Each structure stands twice: as structure tokens, then as C-alpha cells.
Amino acid sequence: MLQQLNGHSSSSHDQSKVSLREDIQEFLSGEAPLHQLDDLTKVNPVTLETVLRCLQARYMVDTFYTNAGCTLVALNPFKPVPGLYSPEMMREYHAASQPQKLKPHIFTVGEQTYRNVKSLIEPVNQSIVVSGESGAGKTWTSRCLMKFYAVVATSPTSWENHKIAERIEQRILNSNPVMEAFGNACTLRNDNSSRFGKFIQLQLNRAQQMTGAAVQTYLLEKTRVACQASSERNFHIFYQICKGASEEERVQWHLPKGSTFSWLPNPERTLEEDCFEVTREAMLHLGIDTPTQNNIFKVLAGLLHLGNVQFADSEDEAQPCQLTEEAKCSVRTSASLLQLPENMLLETLRIRTIRAGRQQQVFRKACSRAECDTRRDCLAKLVYARLFDWLVLVINSSIYADPDSWTTFIGLLDVYGFESFPDNSLEQLCINYANEKLQQHFVAHYLRAQQEEYAVEGLEWSFVNYQDNQTCLDLIEGSPISICSLINEECRLNRPSSAAQLQTRIESALAGSPCLGHNKLSREPSFVVVHFAGPVRYHTAGLVEKNKDPVPPELTGLLQQSQHSLLTVLFPTDPKEKTQEKPSGQNRTPALTVVSKFKASLEQLLRILQNTTPHYIRCIKPNSQGQPQSFLQEEVLSQLEACGLVETIHISAAGFPIRVSHQNFMERYELLRRLCPQASSSFHNPYSAKEHSEQPPQGEAATLQTLLQDILHILPALTGTAATP
Ligand code: ATP
Ligand code: MG
């Protein structure tokens, strides 16, 4: 064959020959220019290393999106990329006859979901699960997708409709700056880190126009109101009011220029997110008028002043803690802003009431300094969490469409990624539990999708011993005994129990689980869970208390005394009103533990997702400094593992790792037909196989399989190497 090739003297043919040889070698050795591989399943062989090299090669040429089977991998550019998210780009993907043939993009996913809803006779709801670690770009991606739908899911015909649509879409988009102002904060890992999980359903009518939306939030990190790690900040809104208030408002809210607040660390950092005007404008569009806004900001200012109340130990333990003159002034200002009786506020913070005996006699006991601090922080957390829930409720009422006006939805899930820190607690347990659930959902869907694809292609295949993460989920949430049930039981029994005891209980009751790791080296009481993304050590100290999330009844009682019009809504005295406040019941029933509430909301989310066709976007942070053009392999590698892409690759490897469309293959290796008579019989249109009556029709992939076998057979002759067995 080689001689035959050499026999041709034309230089163009020589070139073809060389490039053909290189092409075949590249194709079979996986050394095609990596940055051109737009699907990681085409990397050959599929290993973490090759996947990493491919992503790096693409990142370095400013290509930020890559397919990985049914997942889209999104690398954070950490710089503005001109045109990448422009309305023109949106329209290009929307107008394309085959958007999947364009470069991988979040708009491909956006358009695919949009078409899936539209094209089916029986419409199917869609969901896009955006995951990744903090700072990877989940919120950015979700926001861009919302903008995409706001552009494509409108009526181009009727101006009247367009106006209505514009209004609702604008409202939906306006929910972002408001929720981010109240729910995002600057952390060590991301200047605009979402401190809550979010699922938004974009509701579409039969004509595929967006008529409304509904937002559900998960696990707001309310402790941040009263406690911020060094170098981190409180929620953006606090900085916004302090920086953006007018002179008149400063007087009203007691926020004179230059005032300092303990709960407002690092105010000197100026962030893009500090723009008060944007938040206010967006609130207005959502129907939150200026007087209501002023009420909200007054409450927030009241909390800031509350944070400045520092207690000092009293000489006599039986006496309430002391306050400096400055602290007394802060109590006064806070009470005035929250419209609470000053004495009552002070007393509630410093004195615990206990009811005991048959007559429920009331005993009053002075709190220690630490107890006073806890009560003050608890008060702030309680107010902020209710305020946030209320805002979500208001936003929903402003964007929610009449149930008759929509038939399908596209859900966007912007959820915190897998977390593993040196010190992990209940928050990480909940977050990683959610990720286990989502991973299980993903695997089930991915396997099913692959099976269906192979069946259509007529390929023979079988998956080998793939383990899903049910064992780990059994350990965390299983019945009758699991980590969650044991922590909940401790809360229910309400007995004094040390961190070491909880560790022993977990270890002995769940010793049989292969996902409970060994914990021999840790000095602190803890247990280890072997998650799909890696082992995580959870410290048991404080776990039970956090799970109870106790609110002293005096605090709620105090807030119910407020004359502030917003606080009277947030803390109604009539229990009936209270249940109406938030239908999902988040943070309402005292008996429910944090874990139980989280489990219930997660199950509800999973039920919704299971009834949708899911799509996955895995966001990756190329470096932790937020620098453009910097791709740190170690950091990316750990994220590839943590976001479960390794698992996806394993599943892909168990299936067929190389996918080439029949058309591409034909175009690329057309020359072989002329050069290699042995192989040319395989160069037929898979669908023309129908013409051969005795042969069953072959799909593209099956045709390529035959073709590749032929090529492997003739390769030694083409390249002048000995045939390998
Ligand atoms: P967290 O879990 O902390 O909320 P996240 O995954 O939501 O993190 P984002 O807030 O979306 O992360 O992104 C972090 C920052 O990265 C953004 O503020 C933005 O500066 C930058 N960024 C993310 N995606 C892009 C993008 N596609 N183009 C340009 N910059 C981006
Ligand atoms: Mg975010």
C-alpha cells in the first residue's frame, strides 16, 4: 500500500498522503490538536490527564466551553470576553438549524432545552443543573441563561405582547440583583459568593414565551450576619446602605458618614456589587416601593447597631452583664430603628426566663457574657433570615405567572458545589449531601441517556460493575439508622452529649457502611464520610446544637412587640398569619431540625428534577486567584474529581470513548476510499444499508465501528509499520 502511495509523484498527492498518515495517527493516538477537541469524550484515551490537557489547551486559546458527553464544562475566563454573551450571539444559537454543531456554549444548552420543550408533542419540562465550587461561575452562568431566555422566549410578532413580555422578563432579571444584594457576600474564594442555593423555574406558555417564574432558595448562610471570617464580609446590602444612602437617609437610618460597625468588616474594599442604586431600582421594578424599601433598610441599620452592643462581665454573677456608655447608645439606636422598647430589648438580651414547675412559674436568670453574645447574634440571624424569606416571597409574587398562563418550565439550579475544608460541620454535611443526591440523579440520567443512544445506533455494549452512590446516601440519610437520623435523635432527646459521644455513636451504629471512613488520626472528635468526590472529615463538636438551631422564645416574643411595620409582618402575633408567611415552611416549625428541613426541601427539588429532562453545566475555576490566562492543573484536577466529571469519564470509558459523526468521518477519510479498496466497502451511508435486503440497517456509530476495524487492519501498510496483533 505504501509503495502504491509512493508511486504517485504529484506533490499535492504527497501532501495528502502525509497529512492522511498524520491524521490517522493523530486520530488513533489521540494527538489531534487538543484545543480543537470540543468534546472530552473524543480525547483518546479518556484519562484525567488527557482531559486536563485538553481543557488547558482550550483555555489558553480563549475557548472556555467544552462538551463532556451530556455535560458542558465551563471554564471561568476571569475576564470580559467581548461578544461571547451578546444578544447577537444569543440569536445565532437560537437561529441555528443545529446549535450543537456550533462551538460548545451555554447557549447551546439554553437553546437545546428551549427546543426540547417546544418540539415535543407532549411537552417535557427541562432543567439545567449548574454546579461547581465557589467562584467557578455558577451564578454568572445562570444569569446569562436567564438573559438568553429573556431574549429568545419572547413574542416577535405582537408589540402589545412584547411589552407585557418585556415587563415580566425584566422583573425576572431584576430578581437577580436583589437576591444577590441580600444573599451574596465577598468571601475568600469569591467577591460575589452566593450564600444560598437557588432553583428558578422559568415558566413558558404554549407559544414558548416566558410568562413568569418561581424561585426557591435553600440554606441561607444566616450566621454571616453576625459572624464573618477575617478577610470576608457581611452580605452586600449592608455595605450598600452604608455607602449609598443619601444625607437625609443617613440621618433617618442613623448611619452618619465614618461610622464603624463590628458586623461590617472590610468596608474599605470597593466592589462592583456595592451599587445601592442598582438594588433599589430592581426592587422598585419588583413592586417594592420606596417606603417599603426604607423600612427594610431601617431594619438592616438596626441590626448593624445591634452588632455594636458589646457586653462586659458583671462582677456579681447574679447581675446582668455590664454595658459601656457606647454600647448603651447602640442599644438605644437599635431599639429605635427596630421600633422596640429599649428596656425590653436590653432585658431580652441579658436575662433568660425559665418556666418550671406545675404552675409554670417564671424564673429569671442573668445570662453570662457569652450567652448575651449568643442571644444578640441569634436575634440578628432570626430577623435577617425572615427578611430574606419574605423578600423571596415578594419576588415570587411579583414574577409568578397565573397557573393557567404557563404549561412548561425550564428550571435553573445554581447550587453550592461539593465542599471539603480542614474544619467541616453541619453546613458542609448538608451541601455535600445535596451534591451526593444530585450526582445520583446525574448518573441515573447519564446511564439512561447512553443506553438509549447506543440502542438507537445498534451498538452492542454492556456496562461493567458501575457502582452508584446509594451506599453513601444510605449512610447519610438512610433508614432506620443514618448520620442524619443519629444527629436528629440527639436533638430530640435533648440530653447533654459530648462531641466524642456523638462520634462513638455514629461509628458504632454505622460501622458496617463502607462509606464511613476511618478516623484514627484526628485529635478532634469527628467522623469521615467517603463521598463520590472524596473523603470529608466532619467535626462533631457543635453539630447537634447547629442542627437544633434554637431560638429562645423570648426573642420571638420581643420581635412581636415591635411597632415597625415590616417586623410586624415578619413576626406576626397571630399564628395563622405566621403559617401563611412562607408556604414552604422553611425555618418555621421549631420542632424541625435543620437537617430534616433540608432533607425535605432536597427531596422536593429532586422530585421536580426527576420530572424534567436534565442538562448539566459543570463550572470550573482555573485558578483560585481569579486571574485570567492562568490554568493551575492541580486546582482544576481536584475540581474535575469533586464535580464528578471523573465518574462521567468512567462511565464514558465503559461505553465508547470516541465519537465521530459519520459525516465528519467520511469527509476526513474520503481519500481512503480511493487508496484502500479493502476498506472502501465500509464507506457507505449507514442508512442506505436498507437497500441491502439481507442486512439490517446500521446506525452511524455501528458503521464507524466496522470502518475503524478496517482501517486498523490496513494501517500498517499505510504507515509502513508492522501489523500489531
Ligand atoms: P459561589 O458558589 O461562591 O456563589 P459562583 O460559582 O456562583 O460562586 P460566580 O459568582 O458566578 O461564581 O463567578 C465568580 C466570578 O467569576 C464572577 O463574579 C465573575 O467576575 C467571574 N466570572 C464567572 N463566569 C464568568 C464568565 N463567563 N465570564 C467572565 N467572568 C466570569
Ligand atoms: Mg454564586
Short mmCIF file of C-alpha atoms in Angstrom, two decimals, residues 200-638:
data_model
loop_
_atom_site.label_atom_id
_atom_site.label_comp_id
_atom_site.label_asym_id
_atom_site.label_seq_id
_atom_site.Cartn_x
_atom_site.Cartn_y
_atom_site.Cartn_z
CA ILE A 200 -35.66 29.14 39.49
CA GLN A 201 -38.38 27.83 37.24
CA LEU A 202 -38.86 29.89 34.10
CA GLN A 203 -42.45 29.35 33.08
CA LEU A 204 -43.40 29.16 29.40
CA ASN A 205 -46.76 29.25 27.70
CA ARG A 206 -47.80 27.15 24.72
CA ALA A 207 -46.24 29.68 22.39
CA GLN A 208 -42.93 29.25 24.21
CA GLN A 209 -43.00 32.72 25.69
CA MET A 210 -41.81 33.32 29.20
CA THR A 211 -44.84 34.31 31.24
CA GLY A 212 -43.39 34.14 34.72
CA ALA A 213 -41.01 32.43 37.11
CA ALA A 214 -40.81 30.96 40.59
CA VAL A 215 -37.80 30.98 42.88
CA GLN A 216 -36.98 28.54 45.65
CA THR A 217 -34.00 29.10 47.92
CA TYR A 218 -32.01 26.72 50.09
CA LEU A 219 -29.97 27.10 53.27
CA LEU A 220 -29.16 30.79 53.51
CA GLU A 221 -25.94 31.20 55.48
CA LYS A 222 -27.57 33.43 58.08
CA THR A 223 -24.69 33.19 60.57
CA ARG A 224 -22.84 35.63 58.30
CA VAL A 225 -25.00 38.48 59.59
CA ALA A 226 -23.34 38.27 62.96
CA CYS A 227 -20.11 36.48 62.26
CA GLN A 228 -17.72 36.96 59.37
CA ALA A 229 -14.38 35.20 58.92
CA SER A 230 -11.41 37.54 58.80
CA SER A 231 -10.92 38.99 55.31
CA GLU A 232 -14.54 38.19 54.45
CA ARG A 233 -17.54 40.50 54.52
CA ASN A 234 -21.18 40.62 55.53
CA PHE A 235 -23.95 40.47 52.91
CA HIS A 236 -23.50 43.14 50.22
CA ILE A 237 -26.66 45.02 51.17
CA PHE A 238 -25.17 46.25 54.46
CA TYR A 239 -22.28 47.91 52.60
CA GLN A 240 -24.65 49.26 50.00
CA ILE A 241 -26.77 51.11 52.54
CA CYS A 242 -23.74 52.47 54.33
CA LYS A 243 -22.11 53.70 51.14
CA GLY A 244 -25.12 54.63 49.07
CA ALA A 245 -27.53 56.32 51.50
CA SER A 246 -28.36 59.97 50.86
CA GLU A 247 -27.68 62.60 53.54
CA GLU A 248 -31.31 62.52 54.57
CA GLU A 249 -31.35 58.73 54.77
CA ARG A 250 -28.17 58.71 56.81
CA VAL A 251 -29.99 60.77 59.39
CA GLN A 252 -33.10 58.57 59.28
CA TRP A 253 -31.14 55.33 59.48
CA HIS A 254 -28.54 56.61 61.96
CA LEU A 255 -25.69 55.91 59.61
CA PRO A 256 -23.50 59.00 59.79
CA LYS A 257 -20.52 59.06 57.44
CA GLY A 258 -17.48 57.44 59.00
CA SER A 259 -19.42 55.32 61.50
CA THR A 260 -17.90 51.90 62.13
CA PHE A 261 -19.72 48.65 62.79
CA SER A 262 -18.39 45.40 64.20
CA TRP A 263 -20.54 43.45 61.76
CA LEU A 264 -19.23 45.39 58.80
CA PRO A 265 -15.65 44.21 58.34
CA ASN A 266 -13.51 45.31 55.41
CA PRO A 267 -15.70 48.23 54.35
CA GLU A 268 -12.76 49.84 52.57
CA ARG A 269 -12.92 47.22 49.79
CA THR A 270 -14.97 48.60 46.96
CA LEU A 271 -16.75 46.02 44.89
CA GLU A 272 -18.80 46.19 41.76
CA GLU A 273 -21.57 44.63 43.83
CA ASP A 274 -21.71 47.61 46.19
CA CYS A 275 -24.07 49.51 43.92
CA PHE A 276 -27.08 50.51 46.03
CA GLU A 277 -28.80 52.23 43.13
CA VAL A 278 -28.98 49.01 41.11
CA THR A 279 -30.56 47.16 44.03
CA ARG A 280 -33.10 49.90 44.67
CA GLU A 281 -34.03 50.20 41.04
CA ALA A 282 -34.50 46.44 40.79
CA MET A 283 -36.60 46.43 43.97
CA LEU A 284 -38.81 49.12 42.51
CA HIS A 285 -39.34 47.06 39.36
CA LEU A 286 -40.34 44.14 41.53
CA GLY A 287 -43.01 46.25 43.17
CA ILE A 288 -41.15 47.02 46.39
CA ASP A 289 -41.91 50.72 46.71
CA THR A 290 -39.66 53.35 48.28
CA PRO A 291 -41.39 53.45 51.70
CA THR A 292 -41.15 49.64 51.98
CA GLN A 293 -37.52 49.81 50.91
CA ASN A 294 -36.85 52.42 53.57
CA ASN A 295 -38.42 50.14 56.14
CA ILE A 296 -36.17 47.29 55.07
CA PHE A 297 -33.05 49.45 55.25
CA LYS A 298 -34.05 50.77 58.64
CA VAL A 299 -34.23 47.21 59.95
CA LEU A 300 -30.81 46.48 58.48
CA ALA A 301 -29.36 49.60 60.09
CA GLY A 302 -30.94 48.47 63.36
CA LEU A 303 -29.10 45.17 63.06
CA LEU A 304 -25.79 46.94 62.41
CA HIS A 305 -26.23 48.95 65.61
CA LEU A 306 -27.20 45.78 67.46
CA GLY A 307 -23.85 44.32 66.42
CA ASN A 308 -22.08 47.16 68.21
CA VAL A 309 -23.60 46.13 71.54
CA GLN A 310 -20.64 44.64 73.41
CA PHE A 311 -21.22 43.10 76.82
CA ALA A 312 -18.80 43.04 79.75
CA ASP A 313 -18.77 40.50 82.59
CA SER A 314 -20.59 41.64 85.66
CA GLU A 315 -18.73 41.44 88.99
CA ASP A 316 -21.69 39.67 90.53
CA GLU A 317 -22.77 36.64 88.50
CA ALA A 318 -26.36 37.10 89.56
CA GLN A 319 -26.40 40.57 87.98
CA PRO A 320 -26.89 41.19 84.26
CA CYS A 321 -23.82 41.88 82.14
CA GLN A 322 -22.44 45.40 82.07
CA LEU A 323 -22.60 47.76 79.14
CA THR A 324 -20.28 50.63 78.29
CA GLU A 325 -21.81 54.03 77.50
CA GLU A 326 -21.10 53.40 73.86
CA ALA A 327 -22.90 50.04 73.97
CA LYS A 328 -25.87 51.62 75.73
CA CYS A 329 -26.06 54.14 72.93
CA SER A 330 -26.04 51.32 70.36
CA VAL A 331 -28.89 49.57 72.18
CA ARG A 332 -30.88 52.80 72.13
CA THR A 333 -30.29 53.38 68.41
CA SER A 334 -31.01 49.78 67.52
CA ALA A 335 -34.21 49.74 69.57
CA SER A 336 -35.30 52.98 67.94
CA LEU A 337 -34.67 51.67 64.40
CA LEU A 338 -36.37 48.34 65.10
CA GLN A 339 -39.11 50.18 66.97
CA LEU A 340 -38.74 48.04 70.05
CA PRO A 341 -38.97 49.17 73.66
CA GLU A 342 -35.34 49.82 74.64
CA ASN A 343 -35.64 48.24 78.08
CA MET A 344 -37.27 45.18 76.71
CA LEU A 345 -34.51 44.74 74.15
CA LEU A 346 -31.86 45.08 76.79
CA GLU A 347 -33.61 42.72 79.16
CA THR A 348 -34.19 40.07 76.48
CA LEU A 349 -30.54 40.12 75.56
CA ARG A 350 -29.29 39.84 79.13
CA ILE A 351 -31.90 37.83 81.06
CA ARG A 352 -33.11 34.34 80.45
CA THR A 353 -36.58 33.35 81.60
CA ILE A 354 -37.20 29.76 82.56
CA ARG A 355 -40.62 28.28 83.18
CA ALA A 356 -40.66 25.40 85.60
CA GLY A 357 -42.88 23.50 87.97
CA ARG A 358 -46.54 22.54 87.65
CA GLN A 359 -47.62 26.15 87.79
CA GLN A 360 -45.09 27.06 85.12
CA GLN A 361 -43.52 29.56 87.44
CA VAL A 362 -41.26 32.03 85.71
CA PHE A 363 -37.66 32.24 86.86
CA ARG A 364 -35.32 34.92 85.62
CA LYS A 365 -31.62 34.35 85.36
CA ALA A 366 -28.90 36.72 84.28
CA CYS A 367 -27.04 35.43 81.23
CA SER A 368 -23.29 35.12 81.12
CA ARG A 369 -21.41 37.36 78.72
CA ALA A 370 -21.11 34.50 76.18
CA GLU A 371 -24.85 33.84 76.47
CA CYS A 372 -25.62 37.51 75.87
CA ASP A 373 -23.46 37.44 72.75
CA THR A 374 -25.27 34.34 71.51
CA ARG A 375 -28.69 35.91 72.11
CA ARG A 376 -27.70 39.11 70.32
CA ASP A 377 -26.39 37.14 67.33
CA CYS A 378 -29.43 34.91 67.35
CA LEU A 379 -31.73 37.92 67.23
CA ALA A 380 -29.93 39.30 64.19
CA LYS A 381 -29.94 35.94 62.41
CA LEU A 382 -33.62 35.47 63.10
CA VAL A 383 -34.55 38.88 61.69
CA TYR A 384 -32.30 38.55 58.66
CA ALA A 385 -33.44 35.03 57.75
CA ARG A 386 -37.11 36.05 57.95
CA LEU A 387 -36.42 39.18 55.96
CA PHE A 388 -34.71 37.13 53.26
CA ASP A 389 -37.57 34.60 53.14
CA TRP A 390 -40.06 37.43 52.94
CA LEU A 391 -38.15 39.03 50.07
CA VAL A 392 -38.20 35.75 48.18
CA LEU A 393 -41.93 35.61 48.78
CA VAL A 394 -42.39 39.17 47.48
CA ILE A 395 -40.21 38.45 44.46
CA ASN A 396 -42.23 35.33 43.74
CA SER A 397 -45.50 37.16 43.97
CA SER A 398 -44.13 39.72 41.56
CA ILE A 399 -42.85 37.24 38.94
CA TYR A 400 -45.07 34.23 39.39
CA ALA A 401 -47.40 33.64 36.46
CA ASP A 402 -51.01 32.65 36.75
CA PRO A 403 -51.04 28.80 36.66
CA ASP A 404 -53.30 28.92 33.59
CA SER A 405 -50.83 31.02 31.67
CA TRP A 406 -47.99 28.51 31.51
CA THR A 407 -47.67 24.90 30.50
CA THR A 408 -43.98 24.05 30.82
CA PHE A 409 -40.92 25.31 32.60
CA ILE A 410 -37.16 25.37 32.34
CA GLY A 411 -35.57 25.07 35.77
CA LEU A 412 -32.16 26.55 36.57
CA LEU A 413 -30.38 25.19 39.60
CA ASP A 414 -27.49 27.27 40.96
CA VAL A 415 -26.35 25.13 43.81
CA TYR A 416 -23.26 25.17 46.00
CA GLY A 417 -20.67 22.62 44.94
CA PHE A 418 -19.02 19.90 46.97
CA GLU A 419 -17.05 21.34 49.90
CA SER A 420 -14.15 19.96 51.89
CA PHE A 421 -12.33 22.23 54.31
CA PRO A 422 -9.98 21.45 57.19
CA ASP A 423 -12.94 22.07 59.50
CA ASN A 424 -16.27 20.78 58.19
CA SER A 425 -19.54 20.99 60.06
CA LEU A 426 -23.28 20.72 59.54
CA GLU A 427 -23.28 23.21 56.63
CA GLN A 428 -20.81 21.10 54.66
CA LEU A 429 -22.68 17.93 55.56
CA CYS A 430 -25.88 19.39 54.06
CA ILE A 431 -24.10 20.77 51.00
CA ASN A 432 -22.27 17.51 50.30
CA TYR A 433 -25.45 15.54 50.93
CA ALA A 434 -27.17 17.66 48.27
CA ASN A 435 -24.29 17.01 45.89
CA GLU A 436 -24.50 13.25 46.52
CA LYS A 437 -28.20 13.38 45.65
CA LEU A 438 -27.58 15.40 42.51
CA GLN A 439 -24.74 13.09 41.50
CA GLN A 440 -27.02 10.09 41.86
CA HIS A 441 -29.62 11.81 39.75
CA PHE A 442 -26.98 12.68 37.17
CA VAL A 443 -25.58 9.15 36.96
CA ALA A 444 -29.02 7.61 36.63
CA HIS A 445 -29.84 10.02 33.85
CA TYR A 446 -26.49 9.73 32.10
CA LEU A 447 -26.57 5.95 32.07
CA ARG A 448 -30.07 6.00 30.71
CA ALA A 449 -29.15 8.55 28.03
CA GLN A 450 -26.16 6.48 26.91
CA GLN A 451 -28.15 3.28 26.84
CA GLU A 452 -30.76 4.90 24.67
CA GLU A 453 -28.17 6.35 22.33
CA TYR A 454 -26.39 3.00 21.87
CA ALA A 455 -29.67 1.23 21.29
CA VAL A 456 -30.54 3.70 18.52
CA GLU A 457 -27.08 3.26 17.00
CA GLY A 458 -27.42 -0.52 17.08
CA LEU A 459 -24.22 -0.99 19.07
CA GLU A 460 -23.51 -3.99 21.23
CA TRP A 461 -22.22 -2.95 24.61
CA SER A 462 -22.52 -3.54 28.30
CA PHE A 463 -21.55 -1.51 31.33
CA VAL A 464 -19.30 -3.22 33.79
CA ASN A 465 -19.80 -3.06 37.52
CA TYR A 466 -20.65 0.57 37.80
CA GLN A 467 -21.24 1.50 41.42
CA ASP A 468 -23.61 4.32 42.09
CA ASN A 469 -23.50 6.30 45.31
CA GLN A 470 -26.52 4.75 47.01
CA THR A 471 -24.26 3.33 49.76
CA CYS A 472 -23.07 6.79 50.66
CA LEU A 473 -26.61 8.15 50.61
CA ASP A 474 -27.73 5.28 52.85
CA LEU A 475 -25.04 6.30 55.29
CA ILE A 476 -26.15 9.93 55.30
CA GLU A 477 -29.94 9.70 55.08
CA GLY A 478 -30.89 6.01 55.10
CA SER A 479 -33.48 4.44 57.29
CA PRO A 480 -33.71 3.41 60.07
CA ILE A 481 -30.19 4.49 61.09
CA SER A 482 -28.01 7.05 59.35
CA ILE A 483 -25.88 10.04 60.22
CA CYS A 484 -28.89 12.36 59.86
CA SER A 485 -31.13 10.17 61.99
CA LEU A 486 -28.49 9.94 64.73
CA ILE A 487 -27.92 13.69 64.82
CA ASN A 488 -31.68 14.26 64.83
CA GLU A 489 -32.13 11.78 67.64
CA GLU A 490 -29.64 13.68 69.78
CA CYS A 491 -31.70 16.83 69.20
CA ARG A 492 -34.92 15.06 70.07
CA LEU A 493 -33.60 13.51 73.26
CA ASN A 494 -32.18 16.87 74.22
CA ARG A 495 -29.65 15.24 76.50
CA PRO A 496 -26.23 16.56 77.33
CA SER A 497 -23.95 14.77 74.93
CA SER A 498 -20.33 15.43 74.14
CA ALA A 499 -18.80 15.61 70.69
CA ALA A 500 -16.85 12.44 71.47
CA GLN A 501 -20.04 10.57 72.38
CA LEU A 502 -21.65 11.52 69.09
CA GLN A 503 -18.60 10.28 67.22
CA THR A 504 -18.73 6.94 69.06
CA ARG A 505 -22.45 6.59 68.39
CA ILE A 506 -22.03 7.22 64.68
CA GLU A 507 -19.03 4.92 64.42
CA SER A 508 -20.64 2.04 66.25
CA ALA A 509 -24.12 2.29 64.74
CA LEU A 510 -22.86 2.67 61.18
CA ALA A 511 -19.68 0.61 61.34
CA GLY A 512 -20.94 -1.67 58.57
CA SER A 513 -21.05 1.11 55.96
CA PRO A 514 -18.14 1.06 53.52
CA CYS A 515 -18.58 4.82 53.14
CA LEU A 516 -17.78 5.57 56.76
CA GLY A 517 -14.04 6.19 56.69
CA HIS A 518 -11.57 5.54 59.44
CA ASN A 519 -10.82 8.34 61.76
CA LYS A 520 -7.76 7.27 63.64
CA LEU A 521 -5.55 10.33 63.19
CA SER A 522 -7.83 13.20 64.13
CA ARG A 523 -7.44 14.65 67.62
CA GLU A 524 -10.84 16.39 67.44
CA PRO A 525 -13.98 14.23 67.67
CA SER A 526 -15.09 13.68 64.10
CA PHE A 527 -16.20 11.14 61.53
CA VAL A 528 -15.28 10.66 57.90
CA VAL A 529 -17.67 10.19 55.00
CA VAL A 530 -16.25 8.81 51.77
CA HIS A 531 -18.21 10.85 49.23
CA PHE A 532 -18.16 10.20 45.50
CA ALA A 533 -15.94 13.25 45.24
CA GLY A 534 -13.58 12.19 48.02
CA PRO A 535 -13.45 11.68 51.79
CA VAL A 536 -14.53 14.52 54.08
CA ARG A 537 -13.95 14.74 57.81
CA TYR A 538 -16.82 16.28 59.77
CA HIS A 539 -16.21 17.58 63.27
CA THR A 540 -18.90 16.55 65.73
CA ALA A 541 -18.44 19.49 68.10
CA GLY A 542 -21.44 21.82 67.86
CA LEU A 543 -23.20 19.61 65.31
CA VAL A 544 -26.23 18.83 67.45
CA GLU A 545 -26.65 22.44 68.56
CA LYS A 546 -26.42 23.70 64.98
CA ASN A 547 -28.97 21.11 63.94
CA LYS A 548 -31.38 22.36 66.61
CA ASP A 549 -30.81 25.97 65.61
CA PRO A 550 -32.54 27.05 68.80
CA VAL A 551 -34.30 30.38 69.09
CA PRO A 552 -35.07 31.44 72.66
CA PRO A 553 -38.83 32.12 72.74
CA GLU A 554 -38.17 35.47 74.42
CA LEU A 555 -36.53 36.68 71.22
CA THR A 556 -39.54 35.95 69.06
CA GLY A 557 -41.74 37.42 71.79
CA LEU A 558 -39.65 40.59 71.75
CA LEU A 559 -39.89 41.00 67.98
CA GLN A 560 -43.63 40.51 68.12
CA GLN A 561 -43.73 43.66 70.27
CA SER A 562 -42.18 45.76 67.54
CA GLN A 563 -44.13 48.68 66.12
CA HIS A 564 -42.12 48.55 62.92
CA SER A 565 -44.49 47.84 60.05
CA LEU A 566 -42.16 45.32 58.42
CA LEU A 567 -41.31 43.48 61.65
CA THR A 568 -44.99 43.10 62.41
CA VAL A 569 -45.29 41.24 59.10
CA LEU A 570 -42.18 39.16 59.73
CA PHE A 571 -43.18 38.32 63.32
CA PRO A 572 -46.96 38.23 63.46
CA THR A 573 -48.60 37.52 66.76
CA ASP A 574 -51.39 35.59 65.11
CA PRO A 575 -50.10 32.06 64.43
CA LYS A 576 -52.41 31.75 61.40
CA GLU A 577 -50.64 34.63 59.72
CA LYS A 578 -47.39 33.01 60.61
CA THR A 579 -48.13 29.86 58.62
CA GLN A 580 -49.18 31.95 55.66
CA GLU A 581 -45.91 33.79 55.70
CA LYS A 582 -43.97 31.12 53.88
CA PRO A 583 -45.73 28.23 52.28
CA SER A 584 -42.66 26.02 52.12
CA GLY A 585 -42.44 26.25 55.89
CA GLN A 586 -38.71 26.98 55.92
CA ASN A 587 -37.44 27.95 59.37
CA ARG A 588 -40.89 27.95 60.84
CA THR A 589 -41.66 24.85 62.85
CA PRO A 590 -39.40 24.79 65.88
CA ALA A 591 -39.54 21.01 66.16
CA LEU A 592 -37.99 20.53 62.75
CA THR A 593 -34.22 20.32 62.75
CA VAL A 594 -32.01 21.95 60.12
CA VAL A 595 -31.21 18.54 58.64
CA SER A 596 -34.88 17.49 58.48
CA LYS A 597 -35.90 20.72 56.77
CA PHE A 598 -33.03 20.50 54.35
CA LYS A 599 -33.80 16.85 53.56
CA ALA A 600 -37.44 17.72 52.87
CA SER A 601 -36.56 20.62 50.55
CA LEU A 602 -33.97 18.47 48.79
CA GLU A 603 -36.47 15.70 48.23
CA GLN A 604 -38.93 18.19 46.84
CA LEU A 605 -36.26 19.52 44.49
CA LEU A 606 -35.31 16.02 43.36
CA ARG A 607 -38.95 15.21 42.68
CA ILE A 608 -39.12 18.24 40.40
CA LEU A 609 -35.85 17.40 38.69
CA GLN A 610 -36.89 13.80 38.13
CA ASN A 611 -39.85 15.02 36.13
CA THR A 612 -37.67 17.08 33.84
CA THR A 613 -35.09 16.34 31.20
CA PRO A 614 -31.89 17.40 32.91
CA HIS A 615 -28.87 19.14 31.39
CA TYR A 616 -25.64 19.70 33.26
CA ILE A 617 -23.15 22.51 33.30
CA ARG A 618 -20.06 21.94 35.41
CA CYS A 619 -18.28 25.18 36.14
CA ILE A 620 -14.56 25.02 36.75
CA LYS A 621 -12.31 27.63 38.32
CA PRO A 622 -8.94 27.53 36.52
CA ASN A 623 -7.15 29.19 39.46
CA SER A 624 -8.12 30.38 42.90
CA GLN A 625 -6.70 33.89 42.42
CA GLY A 626 -9.30 34.84 39.83
CA GLN A 627 -6.60 35.55 37.25
CA PRO A 628 -7.27 35.37 33.52
CA GLN A 629 -4.99 33.14 31.38
CA SER A 630 -3.85 31.13 34.37
CA PHE A 631 -4.65 27.42 34.41
CA LEU A 632 -3.42 25.62 37.50
CA GLN A 633 -3.52 21.90 36.82
CA GLU A 634 -3.63 20.77 40.44
CA GLU A 635 -6.60 23.01 41.21
CA VAL A 636 -8.51 22.02 38.12
CA LEU A 637 -7.78 18.36 38.72
CA SER A 638 -9.30 18.43 42.18
#
